[in-house]
mmCIF file of C-alpha atoms in Angstrom:
data_model
loop_
_atom_site.group_PDB
_atom_site.id
_atom_site.type_symbol
_atom_site.label_atom_id
_atom_site.label_comp_id
_atom_site.label_asym_id
_atom_site.label_seq_id
_atom_site.Cartn_x
_atom_site.Cartn_y
_atom_site.Cartn_z
ATOM 1 C CA MET A 1 -4.079 -11.690 -15.701
ATOM 2 C CA ALA A 2 -6.850 -9.161 -16.245
ATOM 3 C CA PHE A 3 -7.493 -9.131 -12.492
ATOM 4 C CA HIS A 4 -4.004 -7.882 -11.648
ATOM 5 C CA THR A 5 -4.063 -5.281 -14.409
ATOM 6 C CA THR A 6 -7.476 -3.899 -13.432
ATOM 7 C CA VAL A 7 -6.918 -3.763 -9.677
ATOM 8 C CA SER A 8 -3.348 -2.477 -9.978
ATOM 9 C CA LEU A 9 -4.239 0.344 -12.364
ATOM 10 C CA ALA A 10 -7.182 1.344 -10.166
ATOM 11 C CA GLY A 11 -4.824 1.410 -7.187
ATOM 12 C CA CYS A 12 -2.314 3.555 -9.102
ATOM 13 C CA LEU A 13 -4.969 6.129 -10.014
ATOM 14 C CA LEU A 14 -6.414 6.305 -6.489
ATOM 15 C CA ASN A 15 -2.987 6.750 -4.936
ATOM 16 C CA LEU A 16 -2.022 9.460 -7.431
ATOM 17 C CA LEU A 17 -5.249 11.268 -6.546
ATOM 18 C CA LEU A 18 -4.453 10.946 -2.835
ATOM 19 C CA ILE A 19 -0.911 12.300 -3.361
ATOM 20 C CA TYR A 20 -2.319 15.339 -5.186
ATOM 21 C CA LEU A 21 -4.937 16.070 -2.522
ATOM 22 C CA ALA A 22 -2.547 15.502 0.381
ATOM 23 C CA TYR A 23 0.084 17.806 -1.127
ATOM 24 C CA PHE A 24 -2.125 20.637 -2.360
ATOM 25 C CA HIS A 25 -5.289 20.462 -0.247
ATOM 26 C CA SER A 26 -4.225 19.443 3.272
ATOM 27 C CA PRO A 27 -5.402 22.000 5.865
ATOM 28 C CA ARG A 28 -2.877 23.393 8.299
ATOM 29 C CA THR A 29 -4.231 21.212 11.128
ATOM 30 C CA ILE A 30 -3.098 17.987 9.415
ATOM 31 C CA ARG A 31 -0.156 19.342 7.410
ATOM 32 C CA THR A 32 2.370 17.232 9.337
ATOM 33 C CA TYR A 33 0.224 14.102 9.210
ATOM 34 C CA SER A 34 -0.180 14.603 5.465
ATOM 35 C CA ILE A 35 3.488 13.613 5.159
ATOM 36 C CA LEU A 36 2.526 10.180 6.467
ATOM 37 C CA ILE A 37 -0.410 10.076 4.057
ATOM 38 C CA ILE A 38 1.858 10.905 1.106
ATOM 39 C CA ASN A 39 4.334 8.258 2.269
ATOM 40 C CA PHE A 40 1.530 5.677 2.337
ATOM 41 C CA ALA A 41 0.282 6.750 -1.099
ATOM 42 C CA LEU A 42 3.727 6.627 -2.706
ATOM 43 C CA THR A 43 4.360 3.200 -1.180
ATOM 44 C CA ASP A 44 0.992 1.835 -2.317
ATOM 45 C CA PHE A 45 1.442 3.330 -5.779
ATOM 46 C CA GLY A 46 4.784 1.549 -6.117
ATOM 47 C CA ALA A 47 3.264 -1.748 -4.979
ATOM 48 C CA CYS A 48 0.392 -1.462 -7.472
ATOM 49 C CA PHE A 49 2.595 -0.346 -10.367
ATOM 50 C CA PHE A 50 5.102 -3.167 -10.020
ATOM 51 C CA ASP A 51 2.358 -5.718 -9.402
ATOM 52 C CA ALA A 52 0.851 -4.810 -12.790
ATOM 53 C CA PHE A 53 4.312 -4.888 -14.352
ATOM 54 C CA VAL A 54 5.186 -8.364 -13.018
ATOM 55 C CA GLU A 55 1.861 -10.173 -12.380
ATOM 56 C CA GLN A 56 3.602 -12.693 -10.169
ATOM 57 C CA ARG A 57 2.668 -16.265 -9.379
ATOM 58 C CA ILE A 58 4.574 -17.800 -6.482
ATOM 59 C CA VAL A 59 5.254 -21.565 -6.530
ATOM 60 C CA PRO A 60 6.853 -22.969 -3.352
ATOM 61 C CA THR A 61 8.131 -26.534 -3.515
ATOM 62 C CA GLY A 62 10.313 -27.986 -0.779
ATOM 63 C CA TRP A 63 13.172 -25.592 -0.078
ATOM 64 C CA THR A 64 12.802 -24.116 -3.549
ATOM 65 C CA LEU A 65 10.762 -20.999 -4.236
ATOM 66 C CA ALA A 66 9.896 -20.408 -7.895
ATOM 67 C CA TYR A 67 8.189 -17.457 -9.557
ATOM 68 C CA MET A 68 6.187 -17.328 -12.775
ATOM 69 C CA SER A 69 5.938 -13.768 -14.105
ATOM 70 C CA SER A 70 3.172 -13.081 -16.641
ATOM 71 C CA GLY A 71 3.216 -9.276 -16.851
ATOM 72 C CA ILE A 72 4.736 -6.971 -19.436
ATOM 73 C CA CYS A 73 8.119 -7.532 -17.773
ATOM 74 C CA ARG A 74 8.306 -10.542 -20.106
ATOM 75 C CA LEU A 75 9.440 -8.108 -22.794
ATOM 76 C CA VAL A 76 12.669 -7.761 -20.794
ATOM 77 C CA PRO A 77 12.897 -11.055 -18.863
ATOM 78 C CA SER A 78 15.758 -9.910 -16.644
ATOM 79 C CA SER A 79 13.547 -7.132 -15.262
ATOM 80 C CA CYS A 80 10.934 -9.498 -13.807
ATOM 81 C CA TYR A 81 12.799 -10.601 -10.703
ATOM 82 C CA ILE A 82 14.253 -7.142 -10.026
ATOM 83 C CA SER A 83 10.790 -5.602 -10.307
ATOM 84 C CA TYR A 84 9.398 -8.306 -8.047
ATOM 85 C CA SER A 85 11.996 -7.517 -5.384
ATOM 86 C CA ILE A 86 11.078 -3.817 -5.619
ATOM 87 C CA MET A 87 7.393 -4.680 -5.233
ATOM 88 C CA LEU A 88 8.111 -6.766 -2.128
ATOM 89 C CA HIS A 89 10.096 -3.962 -0.535
ATOM 90 C CA PHE A 90 7.139 -1.586 -1.041
ATOM 91 C CA TYR A 91 4.850 -4.005 0.781
ATOM 92 C CA ALA A 92 7.375 -4.332 3.605
ATOM 93 C CA HIS A 93 7.698 -0.559 3.927
ATOM 94 C CA GLY A 94 3.920 -0.306 3.981
ATOM 95 C CA LEU A 95 3.849 -2.482 7.104
ATOM 96 C CA TRP A 96 6.509 -0.371 8.809
ATOM 97 C CA SER A 97 4.665 2.792 7.772
ATOM 98 C CA LEU A 98 1.536 1.484 9.457
ATOM 99 C CA LEU A 99 3.495 1.140 12.697
ATOM 100 C CA VAL A 100 4.775 4.725 12.337
ATOM 101 C CA SER A 101 1.229 5.942 11.729
ATOM 102 C CA PHE A 102 -0.078 4.300 14.905
ATOM 103 C CA ALA A 103 2.870 5.665 16.888
ATOM 104 C CA TYR A 104 2.232 9.178 15.549
ATOM 105 C CA ARG A 105 -1.443 9.099 16.551
ATOM 106 C CA TYR A 106 -0.533 7.928 20.050
ATOM 107 C CA TYR A 107 2.239 10.525 20.366
ATOM 108 C CA ILE A 108 0.070 13.541 19.551
ATOM 109 C CA LEU A 109 -2.460 12.507 22.192
ATOM 110 C CA VAL A 110 -0.035 13.534 24.926
ATOM 111 C CA ASN A 111 2.438 15.780 23.084
ATOM 112 C CA THR A 112 2.486 18.534 20.525
ATOM 113 C CA SER A 113 2.720 17.487 16.890
ATOM 114 C CA PRO A 114 6.331 16.904 15.751
ATOM 115 C CA SER A 115 7.801 18.960 12.937
ATOM 116 C CA GLY A 116 7.572 17.800 9.354
ATOM 117 C CA ARG A 117 11.332 17.356 9.241
ATOM 118 C CA THR A 118 11.217 15.021 12.247
ATOM 119 C CA VAL A 119 8.499 12.911 10.636
ATOM 120 C CA ILE A 120 10.508 12.614 7.413
ATOM 121 C CA ILE A 121 13.641 11.553 9.321
ATOM 122 C CA ILE A 122 11.648 8.882 11.175
ATOM 123 C CA LEU A 123 10.178 7.585 7.909
ATOM 124 C CA VAL A 124 13.657 7.357 6.374
ATOM 125 C CA MET A 125 14.896 5.413 9.401
ATOM 126 C CA PHE A 126 12.012 2.953 9.121
ATOM 127 C CA TYR A 127 12.627 2.639 5.386
ATOM 128 C CA VAL A 128 16.152 1.285 5.920
ATOM 129 C CA PRO A 129 15.076 -2.350 6.696
ATOM 130 C CA SER A 130 12.894 -2.459 3.574
ATOM 131 C CA PHE A 131 15.675 -0.982 1.445
ATOM 132 C CA PHE A 132 18.111 -3.539 2.829
ATOM 133 C CA GLN A 133 15.591 -6.285 2.023
ATOM 134 C CA TRP A 134 15.372 -5.078 -1.583
ATOM 135 C CA ILE A 135 19.150 -5.088 -2.084
ATOM 136 C CA SER A 136 19.778 -8.395 -0.319
ATOM 137 C CA PHE A 137 16.904 -10.202 -2.047
ATOM 138 C CA ILE A 138 18.422 -9.511 -5.469
ATOM 139 C CA TRP A 139 21.283 -11.842 -4.497
ATOM 140 C CA ALA A 140 18.809 -14.668 -3.826
ATOM 141 C CA LEU A 141 18.173 -15.072 -7.562
ATOM 142 C CA ASP A 142 19.354 -18.353 -9.072
ATOM 143 C CA PRO A 143 19.674 -19.016 -12.829
ATOM 144 C CA PRO A 144 16.376 -20.062 -14.441
ATOM 145 C CA GLU A 145 18.190 -23.129 -15.803
ATOM 146 C CA LYS A 146 18.209 -24.451 -12.226
ATOM 147 C CA ILE A 147 14.619 -23.511 -11.406
ATOM 148 C CA THR A 148 12.857 -24.754 -14.539
ATOM 149 C CA PRO A 149 13.879 -28.454 -14.192
ATOM 150 C CA ILE A 150 12.659 -28.450 -10.587
ATOM 151 C CA LEU A 151 9.261 -27.114 -11.654
ATOM 152 C CA LYS A 152 8.962 -29.573 -14.527
ATOM 153 C CA GLU A 153 9.800 -32.484 -12.255
ATOM 154 C CA ARG A 154 7.481 -31.426 -9.439
ATOM 155 C CA PHE A 155 4.634 -30.081 -11.600
ATOM 156 C CA PRO A 156 4.814 -31.755 -15.016
ATOM 157 C CA THR A 157 1.367 -30.474 -16.025
ATOM 158 C CA TYR A 158 2.231 -26.784 -15.550
ATOM 159 C CA ASP A 159 2.530 -24.702 -18.707
ATOM 160 C CA LEU A 160 5.753 -22.737 -18.335
ATOM 161 C CA SER A 161 5.929 -21.408 -21.883
ATOM 162 C CA ASP A 162 4.035 -18.135 -21.301
ATOM 163 C CA SER A 163 5.870 -17.040 -18.158
ATOM 164 C CA VAL A 164 9.315 -15.859 -17.185
ATOM 165 C CA ILE A 165 10.718 -18.344 -14.676
ATOM 166 C CA SER A 166 12.878 -17.184 -11.790
ATOM 167 C CA GLY A 167 13.398 -18.105 -8.165
ATOM 168 C CA THR A 168 15.649 -19.439 -5.448
ATOM 169 C CA VAL A 169 16.817 -23.048 -5.327
ATOM 170 C CA ASP A 170 17.302 -23.052 -1.544
ATOM 171 C CA ILE A 171 15.516 -20.411 0.535
ATOM 172 C CA ARG A 172 17.735 -21.174 3.532
ATOM 173 C CA SER A 173 20.292 -18.726 2.147
ATOM 174 C CA PHE A 174 20.534 -15.440 4.051
ATOM 175 C CA SER A 175 19.297 -13.288 1.163
ATOM 176 C CA ALA A 176 16.097 -15.264 0.702
ATOM 177 C CA LEU A 177 15.478 -16.119 4.355
ATOM 178 C CA PHE A 178 15.812 -12.520 5.547
ATOM 179 C CA THR A 179 13.184 -11.384 3.037
ATOM 180 C CA ILE A 180 10.795 -14.201 3.927
ATOM 181 C CA LEU A 181 11.067 -13.564 7.668
ATOM 182 C CA HIS A 182 10.892 -9.794 7.237
ATOM 183 C CA MET A 183 7.710 -10.124 5.158
ATOM 184 C CA THR A 184 5.927 -12.821 7.169
ATOM 185 C CA LEU A 185 6.812 -12.552 10.861
ATOM 186 C CA PRO A 186 5.338 -9.051 11.435
ATOM 187 C CA ALA A 187 1.987 -10.203 10.008
ATOM 188 C CA LEU A 188 1.949 -13.310 12.157
ATOM 189 C CA THR A 189 2.927 -11.604 15.440
ATOM 190 C CA CYS A 190 1.041 -8.303 15.045
ATOM 191 C CA GLN A 191 -1.995 -9.527 13.164
ATOM 192 C CA ALA A 192 -4.300 -7.329 15.230
ATOM 193 C CA CYS A 193 -2.640 -4.250 13.751
ATOM 194 C CA PHE A 194 -1.994 -5.260 10.178
ATOM 195 C CA PRO A 195 -4.554 -5.785 7.421
ATOM 196 C CA SER A 196 -6.165 -9.205 7.365
ATOM 197 C CA PHE A 197 -5.468 -9.423 3.618
ATOM 198 C CA PHE A 198 -1.749 -9.622 4.299
ATOM 199 C CA LEU A 199 -2.263 -12.299 6.929
ATOM 200 C CA LEU A 200 -4.302 -14.385 4.480
ATOM 201 C CA ALA A 201 -1.573 -14.014 1.837
ATOM 202 C CA VAL A 202 1.086 -15.144 4.318
ATOM 203 C CA LEU A 203 -0.951 -18.166 5.376
ATOM 204 C CA CYS A 204 -1.532 -19.277 1.774
ATOM 205 C CA TYR A 205 2.187 -18.960 1.061
ATOM 206 C CA ALA A 206 3.100 -20.879 4.227
ATOM 207 C CA VAL A 207 0.712 -23.744 3.371
ATOM 208 C CA GLY A 208 2.510 -24.282 0.072
ATOM 209 C CA GLN A 209 6.055 -23.656 1.310
ATOM 210 C CA LEU A 210 5.675 -26.083 4.215
ATOM 211 C CA GLY A 211 4.270 -28.749 1.904
ATOM 212 C CA ILE A 212 0.925 -28.932 3.688
ATOM 213 C CA TYR A 213 -1.100 -28.539 0.505
ATOM 214 C CA GLN A 214 -0.252 -27.604 -3.061
ATOM 215 C CA HIS A 215 -2.680 -26.170 -5.611
ATOM 216 C CA PRO A 216 -2.461 -23.591 -8.425
ATOM 217 C CA VAL A 217 -5.095 -21.468 -6.695
ATOM 218 C CA LEU A 218 -2.852 -21.069 -3.637
ATOM 219 C CA GLU A 219 -0.039 -19.944 -5.933
ATOM 220 C CA TYR A 220 -2.164 -17.107 -7.312
ATOM 221 C CA VAL A 221 -3.766 -16.101 -4.006
ATOM 222 C CA PRO A 222 -0.869 -14.375 -2.127
ATOM 223 C CA PHE A 223 -0.333 -11.468 -4.517
ATOM 224 C CA SER A 224 -3.948 -11.392 -5.662
ATOM 225 C CA VAL A 225 -5.171 -10.913 -2.100
ATOM 226 C CA VAL A 226 -2.429 -8.613 -0.840
ATOM 227 C CA LEU A 227 -3.035 -6.335 -3.828
ATOM 228 C CA PHE A 228 -6.235 -5.122 -2.158
ATOM 229 C CA ILE A 229 -4.175 -3.373 0.533
ATOM 230 C CA PRO A 230 -2.678 -0.649 -1.713
ATOM 231 C CA LEU A 231 -6.049 -0.401 -3.472
ATOM 232 C CA LEU A 232 -8.210 0.109 -0.368
ATOM 233 C CA SER A 233 -5.690 2.119 1.660
ATOM 234 C CA PRO A 234 -6.084 5.352 -0.343
ATOM 235 C CA CYS A 235 -9.869 4.890 -0.362
ATOM 236 C CA ALA A 236 -9.889 5.152 3.431
ATOM 237 C CA SER A 237 -7.986 8.443 3.410
ATOM 238 C CA LEU A 238 -9.977 9.857 0.506
ATOM 239 C CA PHE A 239 -13.233 9.155 2.347
ATOM 240 C CA PHE A 240 -12.465 9.770 6.012
ATOM 241 C CA VAL A 241 -10.263 12.878 5.640
ATOM 242 C CA LYS A 242 -12.990 15.495 5.164
ATOM 243 C CA PRO A 243 -10.982 18.089 3.151
ATOM 244 C CA TYR A 244 -10.018 15.421 0.625
ATOM 245 C CA ARG A 245 -13.576 14.100 0.405
ATOM 246 C CA LEU A 246 -14.991 17.582 -0.141
ATOM 247 C CA GLN A 247 -12.402 18.296 -2.827
ATOM 248 C CA ILE A 248 -13.348 15.090 -4.678
ATOM 249 C CA GLU A 249 -17.029 16.059 -4.473
ATOM 250 C CA LYS A 250 -16.057 19.421 -5.938
ATOM 251 C CA PHE A 251 -14.196 17.698 -8.785
ATOM 252 C CA LEU A 252 -17.224 15.526 -9.492
ATOM 253 C CA GLY A 253 -19.692 18.401 -9.213
ATOM 254 C CA VAL A 254 -21.468 16.723 -6.304
ATOM 255 C CA LYS A 255 -23.160 19.014 -3.799
ATOM 256 C CA SER A 256 -21.902 18.001 -0.387
ATOM 257 C CA ALA A 257 -24.390 17.296 2.380
ATOM 258 C CA TYR A 258 -21.853 18.841 4.729
ATOM 259 C CA THR A 259 -21.885 22.097 2.760
ATOM 260 C CA GLU A 260 -25.696 22.174 2.658
ATOM 261 C CA LYS A 261 -25.837 21.641 6.414
ATOM 262 C CA THR A 262 -23.337 24.460 6.942
ATOM 263 C CA ILE A 263 -25.375 26.797 4.721
ATOM 264 C CA ARG A 264 -28.596 26.043 6.618
ATOM 265 C CA LEU A 265 -26.890 26.550 9.967
ATOM 266 C CA SER A 266 -25.264 29.793 8.841
ATOM 267 C CA THR A 267 -28.583 31.087 7.469
ATOM 268 C CA PHE A 268 -30.273 30.281 10.781
ATOM 269 C CA GLN A 269 -27.558 32.074 12.735
ATOM 270 C CA LEU A 270 -27.799 35.091 10.429
ATOM 271 C CA THR A 271 -31.587 35.296 10.863
ATOM 272 C CA LYS A 272 -31.292 34.933 14.629
ATOM 273 C CA ALA A 273 -28.622 37.636 14.795
ATOM 274 C CA SER A 274 -30.728 39.963 12.675
ATOM 275 C CA ARG A 275 -33.638 39.620 15.104
ATOM 276 C CA ILE A 276 -31.428 40.449 18.041
ATOM 277 C CA ASP A 277 -29.905 43.507 16.414
ATOM 278 C CA SER A 278 -32.066 45.165 13.757
ATOM 279 C CA HIS A 279 -29.178 47.488 12.934
ATOM 280 C CA LEU A 280 -26.833 44.622 12.028
ATOM 281 C CA ASP A 281 -25.053 45.205 8.716
ATOM 282 C CA PRO A 282 -25.152 41.924 6.745
ATOM 283 C CA ARG A 283 -21.927 42.894 4.949
ATOM 284 C CA SER A 284 -20.042 42.558 8.231
ATOM 285 C CA ILE A 285 -20.951 38.899 8.574
ATOM 286 C CA THR A 286 -18.627 36.264 7.166
ATOM 287 C CA ILE A 287 -19.974 32.797 6.494
ATOM 288 C CA ASN A 288 -17.359 30.072 6.046
ATOM 289 C CA PHE A 289 -18.310 27.047 3.947
#
């Protein structure tokens, strides 16, 4: 799908830009927090990259969960499901990372900022559940010979010729159920904290999996909607973190309103100081932009 390719590639570029700015242009005051920003950007980049690689369509039917992969992973069919499991684990880690980010902001309100090493250790600890999900979900794969007949029987009008078919015959197995619960329960219980896009994706998946309503649109929606999270996430940091925004304006050759305001203020202060002390040496004055 052109939609997945366009949005995913845009997300990859934005997250690479954010990684560069966070690593090379983070001021000392947010140097520790920049570790969290880089973690977010790497996670979102992985989600976007593998989304473009797989271009997944999810087809729930009864206790069976089938996938139709239309991305370039079709060149190596066996890579589609593995790449899909990697993509899911990036989304899961993104949710945990959001929790760490909120906890960090609350912590520094009443304590001094933790060391960079401490932040990295915490991120690794919170990555463990997502890593475990990735490994365990690989074992939920059933042979396509078992999935394809189920799809043909349930949806005889579906064209399966242009997609790589994979999936799980019975999602009640531990490998599949752990991933489903790990991906869906946090969004349903902490929806005030997590992006509404993820909640919408979960609801669309649940409607199909529970047999409430089945339609091809609902099968495309989950990963089409959730893809906006790794696309918009770097945009927020690139805009609201002033050093990054100013650096982008510098790249683009845009004269920043902030810089102009600083120049006017500094000029006013210089003129005022000169009136107070006529012997003031202008070379002794430093103006920071």
